[in-house]
PDB file of C-alpha atoms in Angstrom:
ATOM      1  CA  UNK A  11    -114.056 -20.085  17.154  1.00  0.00           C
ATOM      2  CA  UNK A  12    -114.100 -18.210  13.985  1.00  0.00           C
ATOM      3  CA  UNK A  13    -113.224 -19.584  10.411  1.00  0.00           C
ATOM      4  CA  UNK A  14    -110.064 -18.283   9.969  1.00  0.00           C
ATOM      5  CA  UNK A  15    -108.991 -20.365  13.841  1.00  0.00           C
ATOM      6  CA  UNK A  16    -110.823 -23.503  12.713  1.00  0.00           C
ATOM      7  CA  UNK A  17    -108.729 -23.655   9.763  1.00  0.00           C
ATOM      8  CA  UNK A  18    -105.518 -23.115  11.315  1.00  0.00           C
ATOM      9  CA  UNK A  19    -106.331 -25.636  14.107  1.00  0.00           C
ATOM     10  CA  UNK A  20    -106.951 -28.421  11.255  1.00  0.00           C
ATOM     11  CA  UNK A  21    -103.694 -27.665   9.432  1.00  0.00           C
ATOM     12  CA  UNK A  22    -102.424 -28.144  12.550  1.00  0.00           C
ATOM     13  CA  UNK A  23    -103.866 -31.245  13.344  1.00  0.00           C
ATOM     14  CA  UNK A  24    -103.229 -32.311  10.153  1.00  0.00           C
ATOM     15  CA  UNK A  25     -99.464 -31.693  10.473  1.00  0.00           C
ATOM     16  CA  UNK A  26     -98.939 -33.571  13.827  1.00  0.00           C
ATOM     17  CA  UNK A  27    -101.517 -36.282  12.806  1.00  0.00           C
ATOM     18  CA  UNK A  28     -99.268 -37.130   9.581  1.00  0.00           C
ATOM     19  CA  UNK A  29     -95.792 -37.178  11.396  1.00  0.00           C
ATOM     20  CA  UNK A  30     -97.175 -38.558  14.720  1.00  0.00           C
ATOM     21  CA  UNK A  31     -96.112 -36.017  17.210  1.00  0.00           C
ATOM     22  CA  UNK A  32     -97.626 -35.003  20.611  1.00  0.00           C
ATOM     23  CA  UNK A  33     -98.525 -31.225  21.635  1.00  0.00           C
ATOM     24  CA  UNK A  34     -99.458 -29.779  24.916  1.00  0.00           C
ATOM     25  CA  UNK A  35    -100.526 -25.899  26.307  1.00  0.00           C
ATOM     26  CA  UNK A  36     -99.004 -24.172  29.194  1.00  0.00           C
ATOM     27  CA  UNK A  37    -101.255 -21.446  29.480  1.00  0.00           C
ATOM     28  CA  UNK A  38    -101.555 -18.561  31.649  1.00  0.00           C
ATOM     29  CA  UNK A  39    -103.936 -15.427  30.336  1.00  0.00           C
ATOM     30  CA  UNK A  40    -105.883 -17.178  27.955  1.00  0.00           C
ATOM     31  CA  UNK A  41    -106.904 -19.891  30.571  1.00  0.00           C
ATOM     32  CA  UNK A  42    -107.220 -22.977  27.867  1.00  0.00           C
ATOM     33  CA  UNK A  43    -108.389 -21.226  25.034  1.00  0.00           C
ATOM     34  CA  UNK A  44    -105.334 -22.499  23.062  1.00  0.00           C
ATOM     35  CA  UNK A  45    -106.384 -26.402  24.138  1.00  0.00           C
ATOM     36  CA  UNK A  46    -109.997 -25.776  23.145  1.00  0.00           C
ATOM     37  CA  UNK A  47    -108.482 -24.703  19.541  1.00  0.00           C
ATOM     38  CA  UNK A  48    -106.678 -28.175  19.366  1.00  0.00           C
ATOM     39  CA  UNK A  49    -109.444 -29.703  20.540  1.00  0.00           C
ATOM     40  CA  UNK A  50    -111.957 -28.886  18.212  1.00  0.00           C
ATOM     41  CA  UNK A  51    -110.648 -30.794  15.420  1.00  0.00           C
ATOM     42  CA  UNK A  52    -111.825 -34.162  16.022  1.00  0.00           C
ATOM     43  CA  UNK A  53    -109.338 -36.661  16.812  1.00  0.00           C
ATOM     44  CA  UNK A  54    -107.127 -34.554  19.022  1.00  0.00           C
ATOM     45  CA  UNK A  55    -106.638 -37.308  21.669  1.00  0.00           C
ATOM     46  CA  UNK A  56    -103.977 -38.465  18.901  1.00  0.00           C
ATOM     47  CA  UNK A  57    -101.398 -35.724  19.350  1.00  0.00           C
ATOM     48  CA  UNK A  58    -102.947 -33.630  21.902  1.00  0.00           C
ATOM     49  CA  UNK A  59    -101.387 -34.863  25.841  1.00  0.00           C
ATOM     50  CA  UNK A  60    -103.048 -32.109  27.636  1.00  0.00           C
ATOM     51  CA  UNK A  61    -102.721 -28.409  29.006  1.00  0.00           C
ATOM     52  CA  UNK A  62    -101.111 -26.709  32.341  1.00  0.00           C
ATOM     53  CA  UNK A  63    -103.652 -23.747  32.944  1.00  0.00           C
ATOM     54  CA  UNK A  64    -100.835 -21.679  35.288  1.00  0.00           C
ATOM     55  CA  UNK A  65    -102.470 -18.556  36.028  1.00  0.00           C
ATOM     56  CA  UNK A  66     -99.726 -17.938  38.763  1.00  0.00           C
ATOM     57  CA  UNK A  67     -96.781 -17.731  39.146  1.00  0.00           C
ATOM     58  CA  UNK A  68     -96.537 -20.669  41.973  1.00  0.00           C
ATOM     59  CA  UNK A  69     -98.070 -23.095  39.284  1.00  0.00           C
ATOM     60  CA  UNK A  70     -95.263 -21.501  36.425  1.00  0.00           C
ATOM     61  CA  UNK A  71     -93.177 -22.347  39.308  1.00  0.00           C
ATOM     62  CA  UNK A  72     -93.760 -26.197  40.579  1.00  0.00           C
ATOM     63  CA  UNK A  73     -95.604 -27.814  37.715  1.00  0.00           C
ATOM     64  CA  UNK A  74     -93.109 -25.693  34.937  1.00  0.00           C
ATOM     65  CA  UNK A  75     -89.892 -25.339  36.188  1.00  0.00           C
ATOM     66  CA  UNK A  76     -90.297 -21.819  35.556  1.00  0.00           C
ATOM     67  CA  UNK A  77     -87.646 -19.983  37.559  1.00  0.00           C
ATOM     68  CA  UNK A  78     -88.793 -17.942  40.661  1.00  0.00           C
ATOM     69  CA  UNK A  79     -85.805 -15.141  39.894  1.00  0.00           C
ATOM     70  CA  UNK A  80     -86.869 -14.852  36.324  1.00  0.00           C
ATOM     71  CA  UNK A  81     -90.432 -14.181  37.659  1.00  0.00           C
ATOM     72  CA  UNK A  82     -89.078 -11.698  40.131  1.00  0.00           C
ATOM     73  CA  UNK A  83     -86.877 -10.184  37.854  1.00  0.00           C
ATOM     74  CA  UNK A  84     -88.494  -9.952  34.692  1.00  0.00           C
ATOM     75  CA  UNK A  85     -92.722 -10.756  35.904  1.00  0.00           C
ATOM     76  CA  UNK A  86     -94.664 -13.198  34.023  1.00  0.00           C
ATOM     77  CA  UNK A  87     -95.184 -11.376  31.235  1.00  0.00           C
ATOM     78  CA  UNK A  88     -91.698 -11.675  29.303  1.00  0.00           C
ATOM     79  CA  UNK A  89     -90.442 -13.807  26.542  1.00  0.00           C
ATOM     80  CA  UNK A  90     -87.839 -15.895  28.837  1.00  0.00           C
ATOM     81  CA  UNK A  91     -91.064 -17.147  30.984  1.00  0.00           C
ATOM     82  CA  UNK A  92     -93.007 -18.147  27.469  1.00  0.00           C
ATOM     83  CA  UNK A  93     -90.577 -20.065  26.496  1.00  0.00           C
ATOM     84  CA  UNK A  94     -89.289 -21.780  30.057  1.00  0.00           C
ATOM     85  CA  UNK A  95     -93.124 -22.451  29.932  1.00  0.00           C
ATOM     86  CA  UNK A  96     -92.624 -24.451  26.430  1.00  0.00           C
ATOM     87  CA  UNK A  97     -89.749 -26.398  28.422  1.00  0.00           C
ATOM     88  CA  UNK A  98     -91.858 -27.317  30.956  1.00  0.00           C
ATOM     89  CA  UNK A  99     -94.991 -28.291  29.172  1.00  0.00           C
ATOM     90  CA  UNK A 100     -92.881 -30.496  27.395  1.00  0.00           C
ATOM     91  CA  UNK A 101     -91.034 -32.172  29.974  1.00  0.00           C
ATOM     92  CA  UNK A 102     -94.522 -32.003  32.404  1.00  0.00           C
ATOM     93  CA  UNK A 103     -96.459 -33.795  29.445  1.00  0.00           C
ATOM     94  CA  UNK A 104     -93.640 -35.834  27.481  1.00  0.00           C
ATOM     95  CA  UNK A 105     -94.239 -34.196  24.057  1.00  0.00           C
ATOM     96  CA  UNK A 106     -92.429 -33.270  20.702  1.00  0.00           C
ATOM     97  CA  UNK A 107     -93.866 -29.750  21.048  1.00  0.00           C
ATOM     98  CA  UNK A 108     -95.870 -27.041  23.678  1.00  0.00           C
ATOM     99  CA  UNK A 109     -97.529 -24.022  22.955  1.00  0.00           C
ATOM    100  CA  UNK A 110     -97.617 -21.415  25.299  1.00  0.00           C
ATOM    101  CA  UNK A 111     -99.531 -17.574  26.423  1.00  0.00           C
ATOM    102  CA  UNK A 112     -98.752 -15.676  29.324  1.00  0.00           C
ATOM    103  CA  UNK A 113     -99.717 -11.806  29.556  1.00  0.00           C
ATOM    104  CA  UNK A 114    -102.284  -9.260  30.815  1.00  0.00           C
ATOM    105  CA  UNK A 115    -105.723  -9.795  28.585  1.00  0.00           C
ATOM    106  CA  UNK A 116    -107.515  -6.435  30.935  1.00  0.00           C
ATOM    107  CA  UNK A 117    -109.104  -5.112  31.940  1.00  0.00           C
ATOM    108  CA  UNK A 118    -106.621  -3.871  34.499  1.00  0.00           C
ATOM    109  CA  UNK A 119    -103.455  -5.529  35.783  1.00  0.00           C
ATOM    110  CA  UNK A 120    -101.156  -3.381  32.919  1.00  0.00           C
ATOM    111  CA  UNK A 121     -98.427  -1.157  34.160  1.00  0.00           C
ATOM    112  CA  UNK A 122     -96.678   1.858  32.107  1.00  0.00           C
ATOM    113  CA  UNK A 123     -93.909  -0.817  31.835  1.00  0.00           C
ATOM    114  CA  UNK A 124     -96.446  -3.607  30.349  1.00  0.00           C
ATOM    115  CA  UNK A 125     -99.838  -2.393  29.106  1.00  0.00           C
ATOM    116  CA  UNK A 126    -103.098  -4.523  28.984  1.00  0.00           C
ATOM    117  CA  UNK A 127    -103.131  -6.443  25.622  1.00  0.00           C
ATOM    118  CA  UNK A 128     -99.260  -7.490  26.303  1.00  0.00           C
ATOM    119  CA  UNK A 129     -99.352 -11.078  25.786  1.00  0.00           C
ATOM    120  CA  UNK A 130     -96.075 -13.176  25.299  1.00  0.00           C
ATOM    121  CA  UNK A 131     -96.824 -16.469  23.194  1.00  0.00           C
ATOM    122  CA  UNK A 132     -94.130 -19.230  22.116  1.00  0.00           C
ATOM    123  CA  UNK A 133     -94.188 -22.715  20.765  1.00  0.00           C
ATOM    124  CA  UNK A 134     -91.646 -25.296  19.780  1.00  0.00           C
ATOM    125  CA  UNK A 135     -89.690 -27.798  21.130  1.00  0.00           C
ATOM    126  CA  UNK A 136     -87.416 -27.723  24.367  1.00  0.00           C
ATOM    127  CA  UNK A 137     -84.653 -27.316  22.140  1.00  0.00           C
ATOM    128  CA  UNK A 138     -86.337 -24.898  19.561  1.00  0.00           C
ATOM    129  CA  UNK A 139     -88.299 -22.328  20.505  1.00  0.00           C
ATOM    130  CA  UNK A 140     -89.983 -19.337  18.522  1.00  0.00           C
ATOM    131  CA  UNK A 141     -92.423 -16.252  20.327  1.00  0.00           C
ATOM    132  CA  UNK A 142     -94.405 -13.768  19.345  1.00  0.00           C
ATOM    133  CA  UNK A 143     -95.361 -10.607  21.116  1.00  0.00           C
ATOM    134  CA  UNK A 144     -98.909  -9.131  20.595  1.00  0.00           C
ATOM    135  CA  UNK A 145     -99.503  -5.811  22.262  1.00  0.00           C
ATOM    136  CA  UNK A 146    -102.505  -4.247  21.419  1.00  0.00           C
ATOM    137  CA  UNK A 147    -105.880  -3.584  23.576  1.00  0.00           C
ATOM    138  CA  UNK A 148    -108.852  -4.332  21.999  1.00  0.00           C
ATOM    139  CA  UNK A 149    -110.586  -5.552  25.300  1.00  0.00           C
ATOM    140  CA  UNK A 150    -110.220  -8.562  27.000  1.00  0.00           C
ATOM    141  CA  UNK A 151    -112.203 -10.893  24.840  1.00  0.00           C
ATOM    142  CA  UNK A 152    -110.537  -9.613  21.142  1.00  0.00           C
ATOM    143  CA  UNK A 153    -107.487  -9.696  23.400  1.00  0.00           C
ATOM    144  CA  UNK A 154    -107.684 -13.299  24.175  1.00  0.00           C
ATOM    145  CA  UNK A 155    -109.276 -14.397  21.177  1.00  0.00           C
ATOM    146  CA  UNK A 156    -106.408 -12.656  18.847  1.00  0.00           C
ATOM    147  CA  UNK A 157    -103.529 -14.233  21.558  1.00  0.00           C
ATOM    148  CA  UNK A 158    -105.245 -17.846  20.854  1.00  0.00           C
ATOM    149  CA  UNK A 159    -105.317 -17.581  17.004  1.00  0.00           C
ATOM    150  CA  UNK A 160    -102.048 -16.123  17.208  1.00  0.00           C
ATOM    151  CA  UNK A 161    -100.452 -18.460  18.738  1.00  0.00           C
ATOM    152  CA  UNK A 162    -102.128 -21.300  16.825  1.00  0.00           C
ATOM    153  CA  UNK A 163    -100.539 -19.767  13.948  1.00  0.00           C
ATOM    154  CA  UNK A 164     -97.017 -19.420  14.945  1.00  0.00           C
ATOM    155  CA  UNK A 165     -97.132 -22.989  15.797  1.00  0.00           C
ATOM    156  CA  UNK A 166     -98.239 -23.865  12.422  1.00  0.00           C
ATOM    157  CA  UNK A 167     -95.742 -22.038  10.562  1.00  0.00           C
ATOM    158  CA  UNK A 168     -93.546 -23.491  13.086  1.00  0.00           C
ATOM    159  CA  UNK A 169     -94.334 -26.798  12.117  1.00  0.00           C
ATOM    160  CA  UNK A 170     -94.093 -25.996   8.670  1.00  0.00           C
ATOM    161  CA  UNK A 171     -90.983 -24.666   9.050  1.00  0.00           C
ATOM    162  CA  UNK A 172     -89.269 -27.431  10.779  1.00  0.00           C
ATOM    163  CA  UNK A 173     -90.183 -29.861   8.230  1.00  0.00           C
ATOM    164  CA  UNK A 174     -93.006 -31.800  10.627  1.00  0.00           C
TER     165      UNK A 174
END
């Protein structure tokens, strides 16, 4: 993790540690990378429940709530299925917050539709959700790494911004 993330992740921690609420992950493309970035602040285990690594759409599905039609419909990668992901991580995990990625990191598996480097991230509540979109290829490992402190960033500026 690179300065800039480590920093992020202890405002973070900070933030939650002071207020005493609980996160979790839903993650899809970037496969727990968003945990480890909680995680590396020591004492995590305070506010941090846990992540749902869903890399398909039957785990979106059954552990997530996340609507098969929406998934048919729309495909994984789409802001509705970030945040029904948020939903469900909370509910799944009982916490005040979830923070979730699902996309196409490469190198293949883009469309003309949805190009590699499409990643959907959101965070919040189940009652107050914000996203992001990042869609830019820079290879799968810049990808991933740029979704992750991306998303570790919205949710601080989330938290910030809700007063937590």
């Amino acid at each position: 993790m690179d300065f800039e993330g480590k920093m992020i992740s202890r405002e973070v921690s900070e933030l939650l540690w002071e207020k005493e609420k609980t996160v979790a992950t839903a993650e899809s493309c970037t496969g727990g990378r968003i945990a480890e970035a909680i995680i590396a602040v020591p004492g995590a285990s305070k506010y941090f429940k846990g992540g749902i690594i869903c890399y398909v759409n039957e785990v979106k599905e059954n552990l997530l709530g996340v609507s098969h039609q929406l998934l048919e419909e729309k495909t994984a990668v789409c802001e509705e299925v970030a945040r029904e992901m948020v939903k469900g991580a909370c509910r799944a995990l009982r916490t005040d917050f979830a923070i979730a990625a699902t996309g196409i990191a490469g190198p293949a598996g883009g469309t003309k539709e949805i190009p590699v480097g499409t990643i959907w991230l959101a965070c919040g509540s189940e009652d107050n959700i914000v996203t992001m979109k990042v869609q830019e290829d820079h290879g799968r490992d810049i990808n991933l790494a740029i979704a992750t402190n991306n998303a570790m960033q919205l949710f601080c500026d989330f938290l910030k911004n809700e007063g937590v």
